[in-house]
PDB file of C-alpha atoms in Angstrom:
ATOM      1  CA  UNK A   1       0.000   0.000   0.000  1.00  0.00           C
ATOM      2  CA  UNK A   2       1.480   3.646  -0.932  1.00  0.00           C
ATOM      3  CA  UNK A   3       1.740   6.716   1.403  1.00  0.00           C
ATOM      4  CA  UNK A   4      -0.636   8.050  -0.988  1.00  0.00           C
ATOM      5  CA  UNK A   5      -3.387   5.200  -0.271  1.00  0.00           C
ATOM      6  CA  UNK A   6      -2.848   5.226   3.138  1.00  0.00           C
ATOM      7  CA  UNK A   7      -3.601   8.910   3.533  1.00  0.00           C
ATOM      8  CA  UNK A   8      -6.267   9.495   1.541  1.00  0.00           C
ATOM      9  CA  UNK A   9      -9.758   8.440   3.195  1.00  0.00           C
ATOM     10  CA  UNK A  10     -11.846   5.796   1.444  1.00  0.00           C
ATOM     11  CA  UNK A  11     -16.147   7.054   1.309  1.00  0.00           C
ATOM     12  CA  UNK A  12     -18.792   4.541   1.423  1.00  0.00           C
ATOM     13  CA  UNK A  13     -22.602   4.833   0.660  1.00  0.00           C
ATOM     14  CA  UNK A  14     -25.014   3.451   3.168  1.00  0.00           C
ATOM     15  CA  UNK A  15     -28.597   1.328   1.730  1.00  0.00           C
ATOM     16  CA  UNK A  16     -31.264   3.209   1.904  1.00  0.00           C
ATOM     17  CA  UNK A  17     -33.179   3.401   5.244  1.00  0.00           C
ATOM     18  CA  UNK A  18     -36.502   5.154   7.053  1.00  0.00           C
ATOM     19  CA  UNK A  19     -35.494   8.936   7.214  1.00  0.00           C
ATOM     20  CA  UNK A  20     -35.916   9.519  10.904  1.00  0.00           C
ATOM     21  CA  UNK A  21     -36.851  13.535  10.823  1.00  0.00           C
ATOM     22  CA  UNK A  22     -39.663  13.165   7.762  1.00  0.00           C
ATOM     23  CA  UNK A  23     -42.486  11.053   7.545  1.00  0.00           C
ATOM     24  CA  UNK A  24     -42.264   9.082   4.066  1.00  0.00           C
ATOM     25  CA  UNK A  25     -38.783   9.306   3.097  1.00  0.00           C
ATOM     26  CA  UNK A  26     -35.952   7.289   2.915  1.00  0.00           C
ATOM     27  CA  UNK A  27     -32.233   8.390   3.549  1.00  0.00           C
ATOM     28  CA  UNK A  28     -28.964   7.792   2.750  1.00  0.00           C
ATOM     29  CA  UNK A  29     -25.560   8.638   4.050  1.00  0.00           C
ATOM     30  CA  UNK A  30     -21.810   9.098   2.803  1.00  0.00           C
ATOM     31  CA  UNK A  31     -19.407   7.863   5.444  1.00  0.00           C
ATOM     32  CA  UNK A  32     -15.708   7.358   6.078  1.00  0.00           C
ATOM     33  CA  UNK A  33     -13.701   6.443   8.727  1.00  0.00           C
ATOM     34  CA  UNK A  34     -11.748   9.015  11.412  1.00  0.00           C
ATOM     35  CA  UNK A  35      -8.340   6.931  12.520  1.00  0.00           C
ATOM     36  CA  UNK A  36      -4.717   7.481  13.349  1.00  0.00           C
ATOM     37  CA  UNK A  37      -2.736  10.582  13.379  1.00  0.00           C
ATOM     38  CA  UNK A  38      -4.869  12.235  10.282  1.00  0.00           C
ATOM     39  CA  UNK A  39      -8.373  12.232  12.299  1.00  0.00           C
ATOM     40  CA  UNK A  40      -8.319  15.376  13.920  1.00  0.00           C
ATOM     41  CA  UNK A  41      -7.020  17.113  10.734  1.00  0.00           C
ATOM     42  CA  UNK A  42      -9.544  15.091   8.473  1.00  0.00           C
ATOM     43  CA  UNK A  43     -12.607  15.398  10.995  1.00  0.00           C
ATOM     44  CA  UNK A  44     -11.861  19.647  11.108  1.00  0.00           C
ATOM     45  CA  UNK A  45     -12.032  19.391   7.252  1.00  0.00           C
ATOM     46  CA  UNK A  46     -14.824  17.017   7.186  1.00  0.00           C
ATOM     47  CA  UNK A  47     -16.960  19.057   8.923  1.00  0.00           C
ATOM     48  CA  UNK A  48     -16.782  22.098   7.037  1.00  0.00           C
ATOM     49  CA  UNK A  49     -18.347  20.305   4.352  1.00  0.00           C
ATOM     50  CA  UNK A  50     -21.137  19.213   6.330  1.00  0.00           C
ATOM     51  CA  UNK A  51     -20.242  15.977   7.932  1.00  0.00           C
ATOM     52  CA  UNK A  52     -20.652  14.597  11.530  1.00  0.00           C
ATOM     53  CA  UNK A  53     -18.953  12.413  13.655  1.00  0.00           C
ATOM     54  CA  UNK A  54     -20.344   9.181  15.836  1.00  0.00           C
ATOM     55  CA  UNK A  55     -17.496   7.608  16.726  1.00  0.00           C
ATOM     56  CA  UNK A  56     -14.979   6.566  14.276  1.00  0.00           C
ATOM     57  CA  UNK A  57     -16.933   7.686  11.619  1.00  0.00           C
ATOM     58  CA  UNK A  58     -17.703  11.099   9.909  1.00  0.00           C
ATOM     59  CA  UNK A  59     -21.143  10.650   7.711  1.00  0.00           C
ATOM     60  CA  UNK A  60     -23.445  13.287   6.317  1.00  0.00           C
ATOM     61  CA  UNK A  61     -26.392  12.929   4.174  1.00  0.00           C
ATOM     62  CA  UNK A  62     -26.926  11.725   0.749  1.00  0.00           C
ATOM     63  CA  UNK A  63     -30.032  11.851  -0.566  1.00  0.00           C
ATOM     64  CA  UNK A  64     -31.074  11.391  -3.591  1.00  0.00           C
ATOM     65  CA  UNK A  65     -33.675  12.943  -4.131  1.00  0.00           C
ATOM     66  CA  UNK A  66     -34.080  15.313  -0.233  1.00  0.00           C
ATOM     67  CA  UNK A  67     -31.963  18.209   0.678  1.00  0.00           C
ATOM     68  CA  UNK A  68     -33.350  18.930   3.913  1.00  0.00           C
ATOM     69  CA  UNK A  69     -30.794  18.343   6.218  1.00  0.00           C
ATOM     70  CA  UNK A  70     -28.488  21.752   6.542  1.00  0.00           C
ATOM     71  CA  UNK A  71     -25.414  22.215   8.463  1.00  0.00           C
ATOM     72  CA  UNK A  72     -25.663  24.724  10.955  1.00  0.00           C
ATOM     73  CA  UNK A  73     -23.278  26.615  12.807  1.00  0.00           C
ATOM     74  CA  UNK A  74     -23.727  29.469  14.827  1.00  0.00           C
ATOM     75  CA  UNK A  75     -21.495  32.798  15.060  1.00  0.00           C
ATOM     76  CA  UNK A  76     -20.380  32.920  18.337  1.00  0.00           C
ATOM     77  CA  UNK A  77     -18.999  36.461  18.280  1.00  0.00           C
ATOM     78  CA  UNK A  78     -22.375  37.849  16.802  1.00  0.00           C
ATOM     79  CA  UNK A  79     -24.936  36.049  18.670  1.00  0.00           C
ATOM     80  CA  UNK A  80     -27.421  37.923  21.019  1.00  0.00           C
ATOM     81  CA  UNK A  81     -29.359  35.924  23.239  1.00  0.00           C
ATOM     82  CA  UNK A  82     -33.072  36.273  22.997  1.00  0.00           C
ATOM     83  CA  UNK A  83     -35.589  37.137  25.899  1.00  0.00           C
ATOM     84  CA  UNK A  84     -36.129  33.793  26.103  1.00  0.00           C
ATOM     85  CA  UNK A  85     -32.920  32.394  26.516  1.00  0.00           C
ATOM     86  CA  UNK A  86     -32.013  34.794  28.822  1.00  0.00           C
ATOM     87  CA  UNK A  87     -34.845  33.710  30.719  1.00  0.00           C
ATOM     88  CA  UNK A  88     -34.058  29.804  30.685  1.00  0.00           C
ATOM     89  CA  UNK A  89     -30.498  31.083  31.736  1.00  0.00           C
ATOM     90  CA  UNK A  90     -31.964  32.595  34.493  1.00  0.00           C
ATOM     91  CA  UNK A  91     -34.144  29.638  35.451  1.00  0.00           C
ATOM     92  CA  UNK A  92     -31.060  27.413  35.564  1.00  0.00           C
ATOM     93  CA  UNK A  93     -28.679  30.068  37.574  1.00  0.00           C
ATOM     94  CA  UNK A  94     -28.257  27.143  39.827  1.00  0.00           C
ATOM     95  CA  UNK A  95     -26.895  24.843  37.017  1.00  0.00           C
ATOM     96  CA  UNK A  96     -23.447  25.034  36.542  1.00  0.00           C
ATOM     97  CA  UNK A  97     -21.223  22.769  33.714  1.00  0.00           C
ATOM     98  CA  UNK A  98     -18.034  21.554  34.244  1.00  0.00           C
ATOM     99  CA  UNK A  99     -16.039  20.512  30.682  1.00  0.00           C
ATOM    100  CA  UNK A 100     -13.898  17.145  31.447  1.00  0.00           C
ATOM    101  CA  UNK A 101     -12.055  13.970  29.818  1.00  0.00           C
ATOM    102  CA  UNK A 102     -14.048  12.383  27.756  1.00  0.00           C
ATOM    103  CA  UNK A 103     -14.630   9.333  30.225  1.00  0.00           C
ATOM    104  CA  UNK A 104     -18.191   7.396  30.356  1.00  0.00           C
ATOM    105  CA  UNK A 105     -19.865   6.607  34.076  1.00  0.00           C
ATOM    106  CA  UNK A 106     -22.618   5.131  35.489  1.00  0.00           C
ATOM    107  CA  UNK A 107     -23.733   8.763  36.191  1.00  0.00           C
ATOM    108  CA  UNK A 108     -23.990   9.844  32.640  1.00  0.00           C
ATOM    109  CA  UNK A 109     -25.344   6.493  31.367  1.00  0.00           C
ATOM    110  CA  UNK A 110     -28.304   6.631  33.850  1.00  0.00           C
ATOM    111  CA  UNK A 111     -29.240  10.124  32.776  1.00  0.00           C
ATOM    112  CA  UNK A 112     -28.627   8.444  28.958  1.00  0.00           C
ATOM    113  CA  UNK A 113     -30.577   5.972  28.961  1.00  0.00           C
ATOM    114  CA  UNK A 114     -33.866   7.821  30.572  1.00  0.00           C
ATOM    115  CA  UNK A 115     -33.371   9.837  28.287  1.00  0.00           C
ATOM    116  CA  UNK A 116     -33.927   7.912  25.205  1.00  0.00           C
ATOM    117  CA  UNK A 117     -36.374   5.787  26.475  1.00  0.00           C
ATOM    118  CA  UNK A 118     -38.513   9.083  27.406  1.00  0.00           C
ATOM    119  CA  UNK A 119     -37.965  10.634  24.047  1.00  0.00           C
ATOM    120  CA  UNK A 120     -36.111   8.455  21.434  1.00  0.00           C
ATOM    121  CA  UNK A 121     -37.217   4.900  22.424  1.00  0.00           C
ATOM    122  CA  UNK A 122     -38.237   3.863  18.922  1.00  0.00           C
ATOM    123  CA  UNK A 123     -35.055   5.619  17.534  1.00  0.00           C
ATOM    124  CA  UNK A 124     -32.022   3.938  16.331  1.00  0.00           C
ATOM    125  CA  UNK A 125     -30.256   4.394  19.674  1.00  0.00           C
ATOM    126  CA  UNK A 126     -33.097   3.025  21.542  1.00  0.00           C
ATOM    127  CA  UNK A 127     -31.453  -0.744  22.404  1.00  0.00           C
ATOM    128  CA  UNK A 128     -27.817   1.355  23.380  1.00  0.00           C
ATOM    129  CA  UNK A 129     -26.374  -0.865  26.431  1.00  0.00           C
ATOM    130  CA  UNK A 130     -23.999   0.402  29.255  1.00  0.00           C
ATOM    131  CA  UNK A 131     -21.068  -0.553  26.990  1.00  0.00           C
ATOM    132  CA  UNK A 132     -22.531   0.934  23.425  1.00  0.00           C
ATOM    133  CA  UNK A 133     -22.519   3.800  25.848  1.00  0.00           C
ATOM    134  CA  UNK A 134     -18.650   4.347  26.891  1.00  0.00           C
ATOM    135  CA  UNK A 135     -18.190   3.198  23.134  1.00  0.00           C
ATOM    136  CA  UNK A 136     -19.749   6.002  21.761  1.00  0.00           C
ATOM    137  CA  UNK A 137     -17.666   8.438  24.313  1.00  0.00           C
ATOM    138  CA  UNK A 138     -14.419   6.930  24.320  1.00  0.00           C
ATOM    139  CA  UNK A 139     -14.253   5.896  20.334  1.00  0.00           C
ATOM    140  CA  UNK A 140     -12.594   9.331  19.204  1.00  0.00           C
ATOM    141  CA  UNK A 141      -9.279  10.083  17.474  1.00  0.00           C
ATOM    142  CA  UNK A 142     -10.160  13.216  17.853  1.00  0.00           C
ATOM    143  CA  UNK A 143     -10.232  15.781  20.566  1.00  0.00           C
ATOM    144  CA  UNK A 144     -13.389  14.999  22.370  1.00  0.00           C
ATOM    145  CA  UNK A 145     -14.697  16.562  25.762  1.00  0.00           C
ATOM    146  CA  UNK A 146     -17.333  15.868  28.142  1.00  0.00           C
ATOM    147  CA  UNK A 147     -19.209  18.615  29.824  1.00  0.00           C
ATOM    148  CA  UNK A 148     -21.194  17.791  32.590  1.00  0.00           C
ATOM    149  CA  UNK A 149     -23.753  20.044  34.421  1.00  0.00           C
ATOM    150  CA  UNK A 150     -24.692  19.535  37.868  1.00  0.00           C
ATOM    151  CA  UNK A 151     -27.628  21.301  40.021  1.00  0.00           C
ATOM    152  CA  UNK A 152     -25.440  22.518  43.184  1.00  0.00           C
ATOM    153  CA  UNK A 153     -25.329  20.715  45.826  1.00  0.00           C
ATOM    154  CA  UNK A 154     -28.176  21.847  48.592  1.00  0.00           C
ATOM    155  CA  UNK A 155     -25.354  21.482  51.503  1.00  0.00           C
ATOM    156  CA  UNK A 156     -22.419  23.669  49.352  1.00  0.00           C
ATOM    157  CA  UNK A 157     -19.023  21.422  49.820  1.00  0.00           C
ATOM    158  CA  UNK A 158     -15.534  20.503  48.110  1.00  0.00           C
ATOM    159  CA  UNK A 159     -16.483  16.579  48.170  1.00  0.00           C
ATOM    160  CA  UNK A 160     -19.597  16.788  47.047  1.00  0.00           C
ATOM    161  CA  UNK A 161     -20.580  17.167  43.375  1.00  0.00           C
ATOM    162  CA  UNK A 162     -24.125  17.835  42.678  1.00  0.00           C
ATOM    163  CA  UNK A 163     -27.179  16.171  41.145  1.00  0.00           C
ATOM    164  CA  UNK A 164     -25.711  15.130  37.366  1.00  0.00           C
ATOM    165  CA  UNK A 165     -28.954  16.466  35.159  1.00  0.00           C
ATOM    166  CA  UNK A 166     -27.661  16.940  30.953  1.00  0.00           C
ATOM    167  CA  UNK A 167     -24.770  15.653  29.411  1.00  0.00           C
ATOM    168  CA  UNK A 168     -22.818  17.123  26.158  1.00  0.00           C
ATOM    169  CA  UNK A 169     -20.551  15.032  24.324  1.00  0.00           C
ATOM    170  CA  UNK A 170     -18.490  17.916  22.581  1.00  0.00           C
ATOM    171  CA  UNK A 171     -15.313  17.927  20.115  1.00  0.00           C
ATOM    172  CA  UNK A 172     -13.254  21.128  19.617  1.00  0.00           C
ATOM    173  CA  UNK A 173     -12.215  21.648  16.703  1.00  0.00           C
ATOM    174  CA  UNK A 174      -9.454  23.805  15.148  1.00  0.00           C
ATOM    175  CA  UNK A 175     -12.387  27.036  14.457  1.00  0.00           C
ATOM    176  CA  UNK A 176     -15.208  25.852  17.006  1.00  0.00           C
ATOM    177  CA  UNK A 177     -16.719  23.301  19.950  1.00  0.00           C
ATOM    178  CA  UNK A 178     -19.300  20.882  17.681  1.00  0.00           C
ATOM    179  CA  UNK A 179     -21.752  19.430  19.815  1.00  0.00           C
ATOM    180  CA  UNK A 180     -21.925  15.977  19.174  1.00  0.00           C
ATOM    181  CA  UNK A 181     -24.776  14.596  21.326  1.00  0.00           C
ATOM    182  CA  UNK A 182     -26.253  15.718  24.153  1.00  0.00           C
ATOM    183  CA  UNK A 183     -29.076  14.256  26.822  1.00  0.00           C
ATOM    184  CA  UNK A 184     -30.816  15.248  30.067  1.00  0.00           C
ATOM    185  CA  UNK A 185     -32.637  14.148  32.612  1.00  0.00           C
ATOM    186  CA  UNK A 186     -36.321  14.021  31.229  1.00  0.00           C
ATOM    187  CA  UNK A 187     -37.237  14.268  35.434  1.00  0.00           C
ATOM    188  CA  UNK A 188     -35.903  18.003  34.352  1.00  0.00           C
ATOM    189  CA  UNK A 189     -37.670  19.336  30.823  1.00  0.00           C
ATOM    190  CA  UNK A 190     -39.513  22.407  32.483  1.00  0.00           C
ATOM    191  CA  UNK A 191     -35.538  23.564  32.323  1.00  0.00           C
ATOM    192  CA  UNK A 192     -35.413  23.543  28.767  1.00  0.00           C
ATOM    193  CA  UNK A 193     -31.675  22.022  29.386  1.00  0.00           C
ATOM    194  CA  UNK A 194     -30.819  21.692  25.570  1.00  0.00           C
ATOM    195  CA  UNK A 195     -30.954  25.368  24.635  1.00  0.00           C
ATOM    196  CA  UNK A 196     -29.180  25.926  27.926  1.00  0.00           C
ATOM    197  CA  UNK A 197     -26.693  23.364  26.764  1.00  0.00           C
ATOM    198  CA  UNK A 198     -26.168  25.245  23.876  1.00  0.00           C
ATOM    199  CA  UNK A 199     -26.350  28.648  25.661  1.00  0.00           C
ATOM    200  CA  UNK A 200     -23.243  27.475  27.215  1.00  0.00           C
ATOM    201  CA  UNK A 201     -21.122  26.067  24.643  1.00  0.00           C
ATOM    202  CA  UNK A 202     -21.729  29.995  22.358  1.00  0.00           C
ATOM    203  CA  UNK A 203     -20.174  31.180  25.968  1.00  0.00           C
ATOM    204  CA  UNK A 204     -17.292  28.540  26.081  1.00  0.00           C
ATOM    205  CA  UNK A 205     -16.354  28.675  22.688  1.00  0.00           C
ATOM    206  CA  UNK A 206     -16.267  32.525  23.191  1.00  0.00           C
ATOM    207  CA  UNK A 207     -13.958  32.226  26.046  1.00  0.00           C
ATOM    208  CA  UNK A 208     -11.641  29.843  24.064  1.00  0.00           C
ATOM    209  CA  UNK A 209     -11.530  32.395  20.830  1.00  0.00           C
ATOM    210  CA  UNK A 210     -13.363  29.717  18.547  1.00  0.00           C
ATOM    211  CA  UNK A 211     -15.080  31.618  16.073  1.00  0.00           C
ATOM    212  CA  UNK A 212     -18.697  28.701  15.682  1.00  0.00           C
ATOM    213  CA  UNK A 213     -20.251  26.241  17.275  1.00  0.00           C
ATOM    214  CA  UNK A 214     -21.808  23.585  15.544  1.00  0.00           C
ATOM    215  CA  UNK A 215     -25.421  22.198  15.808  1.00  0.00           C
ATOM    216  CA  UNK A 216     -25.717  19.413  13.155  1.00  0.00           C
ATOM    217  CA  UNK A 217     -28.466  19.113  10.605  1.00  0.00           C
ATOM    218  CA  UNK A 218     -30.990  21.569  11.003  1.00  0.00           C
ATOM    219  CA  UNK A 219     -34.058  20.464   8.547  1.00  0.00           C
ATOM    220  CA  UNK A 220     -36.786  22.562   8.084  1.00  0.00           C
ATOM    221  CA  UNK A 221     -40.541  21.312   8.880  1.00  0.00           C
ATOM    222  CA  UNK A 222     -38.772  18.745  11.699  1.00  0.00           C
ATOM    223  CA  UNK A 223     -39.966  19.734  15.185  1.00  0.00           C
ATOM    224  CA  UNK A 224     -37.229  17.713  16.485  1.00  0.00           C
ATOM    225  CA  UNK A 225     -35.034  20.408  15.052  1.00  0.00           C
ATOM    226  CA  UNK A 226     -36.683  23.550  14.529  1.00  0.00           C
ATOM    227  CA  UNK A 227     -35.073  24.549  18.081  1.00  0.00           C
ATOM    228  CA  UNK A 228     -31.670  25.138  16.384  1.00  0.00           C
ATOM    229  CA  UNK A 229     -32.751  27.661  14.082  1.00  0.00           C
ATOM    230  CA  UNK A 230     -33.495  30.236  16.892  1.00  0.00           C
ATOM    231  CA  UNK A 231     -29.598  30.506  17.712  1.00  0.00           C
ATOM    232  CA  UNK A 232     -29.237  33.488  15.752  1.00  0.00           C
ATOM    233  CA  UNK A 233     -27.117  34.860  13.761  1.00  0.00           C
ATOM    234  CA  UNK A 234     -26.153  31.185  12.283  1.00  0.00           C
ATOM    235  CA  UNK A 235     -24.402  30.082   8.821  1.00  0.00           C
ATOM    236  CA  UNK A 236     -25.857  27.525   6.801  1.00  0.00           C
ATOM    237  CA  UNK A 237     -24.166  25.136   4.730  1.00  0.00           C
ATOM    238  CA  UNK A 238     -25.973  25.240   0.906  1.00  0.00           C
ATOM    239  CA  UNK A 239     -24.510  24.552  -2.512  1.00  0.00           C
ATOM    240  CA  UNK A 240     -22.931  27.932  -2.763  1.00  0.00           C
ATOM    241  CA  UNK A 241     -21.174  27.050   0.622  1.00  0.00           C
ATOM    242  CA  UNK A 242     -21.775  28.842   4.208  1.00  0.00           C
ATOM    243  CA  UNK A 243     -24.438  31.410   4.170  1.00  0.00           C
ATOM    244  CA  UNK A 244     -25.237  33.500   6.897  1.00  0.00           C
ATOM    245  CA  UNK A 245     -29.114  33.581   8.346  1.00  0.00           C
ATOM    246  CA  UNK A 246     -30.033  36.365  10.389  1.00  0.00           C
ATOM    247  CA  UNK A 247     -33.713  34.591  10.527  1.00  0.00           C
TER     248      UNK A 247
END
């Protein structure tokens, strides 16, 4: 095998399958693998044209005949919180995240797996065990984080850590934090815990000098993920390339 063959990532195309944001259609994805010393590199690339990561693997849609599923990323320098997010940040002033090794616990996989079985238990993650769990966490070649956020404890002390209540599974990349899954404690919805999830990676990234943060797919007509199209301003990946939505 050349250097050349070695270094140059291979793309495969998945069968067609249920589309899991619209009713009636059918997806497919592109996908390659993220290993060795040319993953973070690759993955940084990757996702500027639109790909995510689960695991090992970078995929993004592909469609034949959909192209509802946009890459968002928002500008962390420009955004303005609205009323309302200033309001769930307000509700959850007793909420504070800690960013960590990306290392799987109990903890974390308790919160997980209420969590899709309140909201997601006919998705494709549904039958996730303990172990598919740390897989998906630890499987990186990339730089991957974990950011935890805890209620504070009710009796304020150096040993103890408080109630563990969302989870964000987070890479940083060379120009931004992308969010690569996140969860909560369904116990705790009234907190709205995902914008406030996101809330706080706009104000890491901010504090680290990364320019975006990215979201995923945002596809319009979804309820599952109309809520991503309210970070504003935002830049959305189309044919021409990124485009910036003030709306």
């Amino acid at each position: 095998m050349t250097q050349h063959s070695r270094d140059t990532p291979q793309f495969y195309l998945t069968a067609p399958s249920p589309c899991p944001y619209l009713a009636g259609k059918e997806e497919r994805k592109v996908f390659t693998h993220l290993v060795g010393d040319r993953a973070p590199g690759l993955n940084d690339l990757l996702t500027h044209g639109g790909f995510r990561r689960s695991q090992s693997i970078a995929y993004r849609p592909a469609c034949e005949t959909c192209r509802a599923c946009v890459s968002v990323r928002v500008v962390v320098d420009d955004f303005v919180p609205t009323r309302s997010m200033r309001r769930i940040a307000q509700r959850n002033a007793d909420v504070s995240g800690e960013m960590r090794a990306a290392v799987p616990s109990s903890e974390q996989y308790s919160i997980f797996r209420a969590y899709l079985d309140e909201r997601h238990r006919d998705g494709g993650m549904a039958d996730m065990t303990v172990l598919d769990y740390a897989m998906m966490v630890e499987d990186s070649h990339v730089e991957t984080r974990i950011v935890e956020y805890r209620l504070a404890p009710s009796v304020p002390s150096p040993r103890r850590a408080g109630t563990l209540i969302a989870v964000a599974l987070t890479d940083i990349l060379g120009d931004g934090l992308s969010m690569v899954y996140s969860f909560f404690d369904p116990d705790h919805e009234q907190r709205s815990l995902g914008s406030l999830m996101i809330l706080d990676h706009i104000a890491r990234a901010k504090q680290m000098g990364l320019p975006y943060v990215y979201l995923g797919y945002w596809v319009r007509g979804s309820r599952k993920m109309d809520y991503k199209s309210r970070f504003l301003p935002q830049e959305r990946l189309v044919s021409q390339g990124w485009v910036r939505a003030e709306m």
